Short mmCIF file of C-alpha atoms in Angstrom, two decimals:
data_model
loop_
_atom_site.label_atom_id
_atom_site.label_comp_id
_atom_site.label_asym_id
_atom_site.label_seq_id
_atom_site.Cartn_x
_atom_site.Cartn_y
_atom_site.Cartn_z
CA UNK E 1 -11.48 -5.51 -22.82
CA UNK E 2 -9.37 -5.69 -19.89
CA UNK E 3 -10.37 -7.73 -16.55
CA UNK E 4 -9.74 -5.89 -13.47
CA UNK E 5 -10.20 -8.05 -10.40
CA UNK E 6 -11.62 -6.05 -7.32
CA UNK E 7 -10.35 -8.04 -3.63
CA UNK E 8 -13.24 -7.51 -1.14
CA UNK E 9 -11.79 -6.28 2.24
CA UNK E 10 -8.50 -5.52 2.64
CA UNK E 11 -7.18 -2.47 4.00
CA UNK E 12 -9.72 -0.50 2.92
CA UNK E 13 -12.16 -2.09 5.26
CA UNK E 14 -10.41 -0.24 8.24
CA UNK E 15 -13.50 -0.30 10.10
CA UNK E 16 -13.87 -3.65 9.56
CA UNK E 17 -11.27 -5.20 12.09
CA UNK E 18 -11.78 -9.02 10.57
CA UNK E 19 -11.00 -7.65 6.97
CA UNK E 20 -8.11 -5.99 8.34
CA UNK E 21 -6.63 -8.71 10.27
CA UNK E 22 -7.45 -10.90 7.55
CA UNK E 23 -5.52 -9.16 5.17
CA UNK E 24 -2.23 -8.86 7.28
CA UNK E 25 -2.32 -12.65 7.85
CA UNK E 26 -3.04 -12.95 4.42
CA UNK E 27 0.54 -11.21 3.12
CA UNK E 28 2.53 -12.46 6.00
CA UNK E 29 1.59 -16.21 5.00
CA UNK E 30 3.30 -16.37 2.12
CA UNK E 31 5.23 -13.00 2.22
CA UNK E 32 2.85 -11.08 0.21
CA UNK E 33 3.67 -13.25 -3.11
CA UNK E 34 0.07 -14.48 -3.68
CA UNK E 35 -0.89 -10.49 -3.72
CA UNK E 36 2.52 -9.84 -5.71
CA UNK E 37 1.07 -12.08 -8.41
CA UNK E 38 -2.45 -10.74 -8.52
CA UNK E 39 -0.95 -7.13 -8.59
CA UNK E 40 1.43 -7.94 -10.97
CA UNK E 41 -0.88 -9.76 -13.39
CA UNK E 42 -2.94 -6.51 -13.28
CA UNK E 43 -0.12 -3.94 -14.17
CA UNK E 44 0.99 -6.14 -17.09
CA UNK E 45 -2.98 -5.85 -18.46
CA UNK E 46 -3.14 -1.96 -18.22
CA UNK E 47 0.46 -1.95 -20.24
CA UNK E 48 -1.31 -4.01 -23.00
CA UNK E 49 -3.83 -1.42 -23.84
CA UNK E 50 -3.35 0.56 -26.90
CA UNK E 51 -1.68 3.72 -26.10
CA UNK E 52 -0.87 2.91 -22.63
CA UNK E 53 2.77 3.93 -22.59
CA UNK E 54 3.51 6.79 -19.80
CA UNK E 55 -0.19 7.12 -19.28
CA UNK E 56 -0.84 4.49 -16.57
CA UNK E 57 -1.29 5.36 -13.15
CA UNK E 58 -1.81 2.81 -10.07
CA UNK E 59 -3.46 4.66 -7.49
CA UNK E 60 -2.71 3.36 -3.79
CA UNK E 61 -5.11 4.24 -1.04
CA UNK E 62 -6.10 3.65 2.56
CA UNK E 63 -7.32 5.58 5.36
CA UNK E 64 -4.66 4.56 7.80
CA UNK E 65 -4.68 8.03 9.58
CA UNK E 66 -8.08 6.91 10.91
CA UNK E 67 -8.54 6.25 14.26
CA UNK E 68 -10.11 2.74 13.31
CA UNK E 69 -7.46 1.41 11.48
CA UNK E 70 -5.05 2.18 14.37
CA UNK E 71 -7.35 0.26 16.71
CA UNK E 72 -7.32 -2.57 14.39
CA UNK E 73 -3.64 -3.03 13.62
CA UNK E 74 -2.89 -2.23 17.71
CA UNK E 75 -5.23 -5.08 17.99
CA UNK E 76 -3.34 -7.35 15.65
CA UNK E 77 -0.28 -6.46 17.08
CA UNK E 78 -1.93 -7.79 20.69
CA UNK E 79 -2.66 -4.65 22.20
CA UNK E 80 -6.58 -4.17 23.76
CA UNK E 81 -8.57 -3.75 21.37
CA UNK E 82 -9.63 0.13 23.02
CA UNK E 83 -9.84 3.51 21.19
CA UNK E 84 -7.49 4.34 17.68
CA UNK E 85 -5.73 7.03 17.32
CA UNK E 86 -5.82 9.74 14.60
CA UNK E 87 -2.66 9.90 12.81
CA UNK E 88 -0.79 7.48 14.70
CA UNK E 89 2.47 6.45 13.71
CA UNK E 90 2.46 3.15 15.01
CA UNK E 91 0.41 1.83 12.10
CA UNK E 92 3.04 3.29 9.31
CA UNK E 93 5.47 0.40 9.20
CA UNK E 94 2.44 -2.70 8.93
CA UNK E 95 0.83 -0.74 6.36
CA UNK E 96 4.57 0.05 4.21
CA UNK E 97 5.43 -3.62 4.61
CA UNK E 98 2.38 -5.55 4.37
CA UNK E 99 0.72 -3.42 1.88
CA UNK E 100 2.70 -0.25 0.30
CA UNK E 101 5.64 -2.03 -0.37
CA UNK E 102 4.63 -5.44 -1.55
CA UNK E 103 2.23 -3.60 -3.86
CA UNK E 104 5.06 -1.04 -5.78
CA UNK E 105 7.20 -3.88 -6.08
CA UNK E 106 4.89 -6.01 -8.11
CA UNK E 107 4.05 -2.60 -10.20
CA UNK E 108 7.89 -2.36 -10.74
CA UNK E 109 8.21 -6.09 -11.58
CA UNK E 110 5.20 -5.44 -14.44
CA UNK E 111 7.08 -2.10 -15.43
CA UNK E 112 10.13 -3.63 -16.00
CA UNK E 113 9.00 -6.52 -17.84
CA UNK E 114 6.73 -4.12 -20.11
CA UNK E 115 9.11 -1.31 -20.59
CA UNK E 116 12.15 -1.94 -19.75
CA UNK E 117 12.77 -0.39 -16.46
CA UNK E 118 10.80 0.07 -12.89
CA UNK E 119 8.87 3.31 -12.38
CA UNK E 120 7.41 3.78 -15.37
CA UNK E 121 3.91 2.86 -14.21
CA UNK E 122 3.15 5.73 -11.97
CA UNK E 123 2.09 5.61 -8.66
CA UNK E 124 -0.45 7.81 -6.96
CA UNK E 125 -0.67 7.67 -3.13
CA UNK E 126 -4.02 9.29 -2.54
CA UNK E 127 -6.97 8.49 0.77
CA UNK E 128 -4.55 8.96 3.23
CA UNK E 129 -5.09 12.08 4.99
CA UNK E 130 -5.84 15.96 4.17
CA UNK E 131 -2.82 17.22 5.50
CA UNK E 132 -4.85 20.57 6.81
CA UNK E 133 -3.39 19.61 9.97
CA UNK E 134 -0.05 19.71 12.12
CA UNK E 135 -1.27 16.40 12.99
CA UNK E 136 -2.04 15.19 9.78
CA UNK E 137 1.57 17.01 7.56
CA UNK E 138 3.36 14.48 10.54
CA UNK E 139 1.87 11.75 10.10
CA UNK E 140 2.21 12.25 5.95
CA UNK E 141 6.15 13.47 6.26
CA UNK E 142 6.73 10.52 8.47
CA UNK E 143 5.20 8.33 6.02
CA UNK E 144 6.92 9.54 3.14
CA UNK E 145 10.32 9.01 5.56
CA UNK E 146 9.80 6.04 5.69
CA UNK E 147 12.66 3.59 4.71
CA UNK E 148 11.46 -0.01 3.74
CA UNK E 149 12.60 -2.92 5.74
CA UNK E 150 11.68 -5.04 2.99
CA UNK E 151 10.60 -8.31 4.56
CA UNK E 152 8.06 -8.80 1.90
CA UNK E 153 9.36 -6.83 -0.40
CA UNK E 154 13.25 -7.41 -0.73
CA UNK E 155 14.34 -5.36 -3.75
CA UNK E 156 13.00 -2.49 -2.15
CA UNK E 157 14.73 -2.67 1.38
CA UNK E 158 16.24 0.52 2.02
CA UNK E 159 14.59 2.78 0.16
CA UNK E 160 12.13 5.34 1.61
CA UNK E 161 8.19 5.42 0.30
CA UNK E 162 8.99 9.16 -0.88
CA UNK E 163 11.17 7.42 -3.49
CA UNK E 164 8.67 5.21 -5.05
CA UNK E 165 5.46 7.52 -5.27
CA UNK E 166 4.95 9.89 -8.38
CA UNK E 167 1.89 11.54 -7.15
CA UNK E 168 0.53 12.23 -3.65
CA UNK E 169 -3.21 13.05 -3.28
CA UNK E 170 -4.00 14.72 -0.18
#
């Protein structure tokens, strides 16, 4: 019996601009190491199940290409809180750094301490767009471009998201 904790809000919420804003204050208070340790707790659980080896998968999923989760994070960021925009880019690097990122690391922390070596709890990136349009393939391929800053997530600092997901669900 494993116990999988479930966080209310978050970036899920992206119509929710107090859940949003809550959870990017949230990671940038302490760097995202409160999260680290939830998600890292987690991943070492799922490696303790019987027959768990190269069958665990960690999906990661938000509708950032939604026109309310722009609004939101433009509205963190101090801009009017006005209209989102659909596949805007602006949100990519607050959602890699204060979510994304922070997240794989922990995985790969869990991974490594379970098996041996990072990546071997495979991530899915799925809920983030359907990619049936010009639109949509940018925002993804710019996404996936993305190279990590890594100021909450230092061992990953450099690398681009493309080179930490094992699935992409569309």
């Amino acid at each position: 019996d494993i116990d999988i904790l479930q966080l209310v809000g978050g970036l899920g919420s992206a119509r929710d601009t107090t859940q949003v804003i809550n959870w990017m204050n949230f990671i940038e208070q302490d760097n995202g190491q409160k999260w680290k340790d939830i998600v890292y707790e987690q991943s070492l659980k799922l490696t303790s199940i019987t027959e768990a080896n190269n069958r665990i998968y960690w999906q990661i999923g938000n509708e950032i290409s939604s026109p309310a989760y722009s609004k939101t994070i433009r509205y963190w960021q101090g801009q009017p809180f006005g209209d989102g925009i659909p596949y805007d880019d602006f949100v990519i690097p607050y959602y890699v750094e204060n979510f994304l990122a922070p997240t794989i690391e922990a995985i790969d922390l869990a991974s490594t301490d379970a098996y041996g070596e990072a990546g071997q709890i495979n991530i899915c990136l799925g809920s983030l767009t359907n990619a049936s349009s010009n639109n949509a393939q940018i925002f993804l391929n710019q996404l996936l471009n993305y190279e990590i800053v890594g100021n909450n997530s230092s061992s990953l600092a450099g690398k681009k998201v493309s080179d930490l997901i094992h699935i992409i669900s569309i």
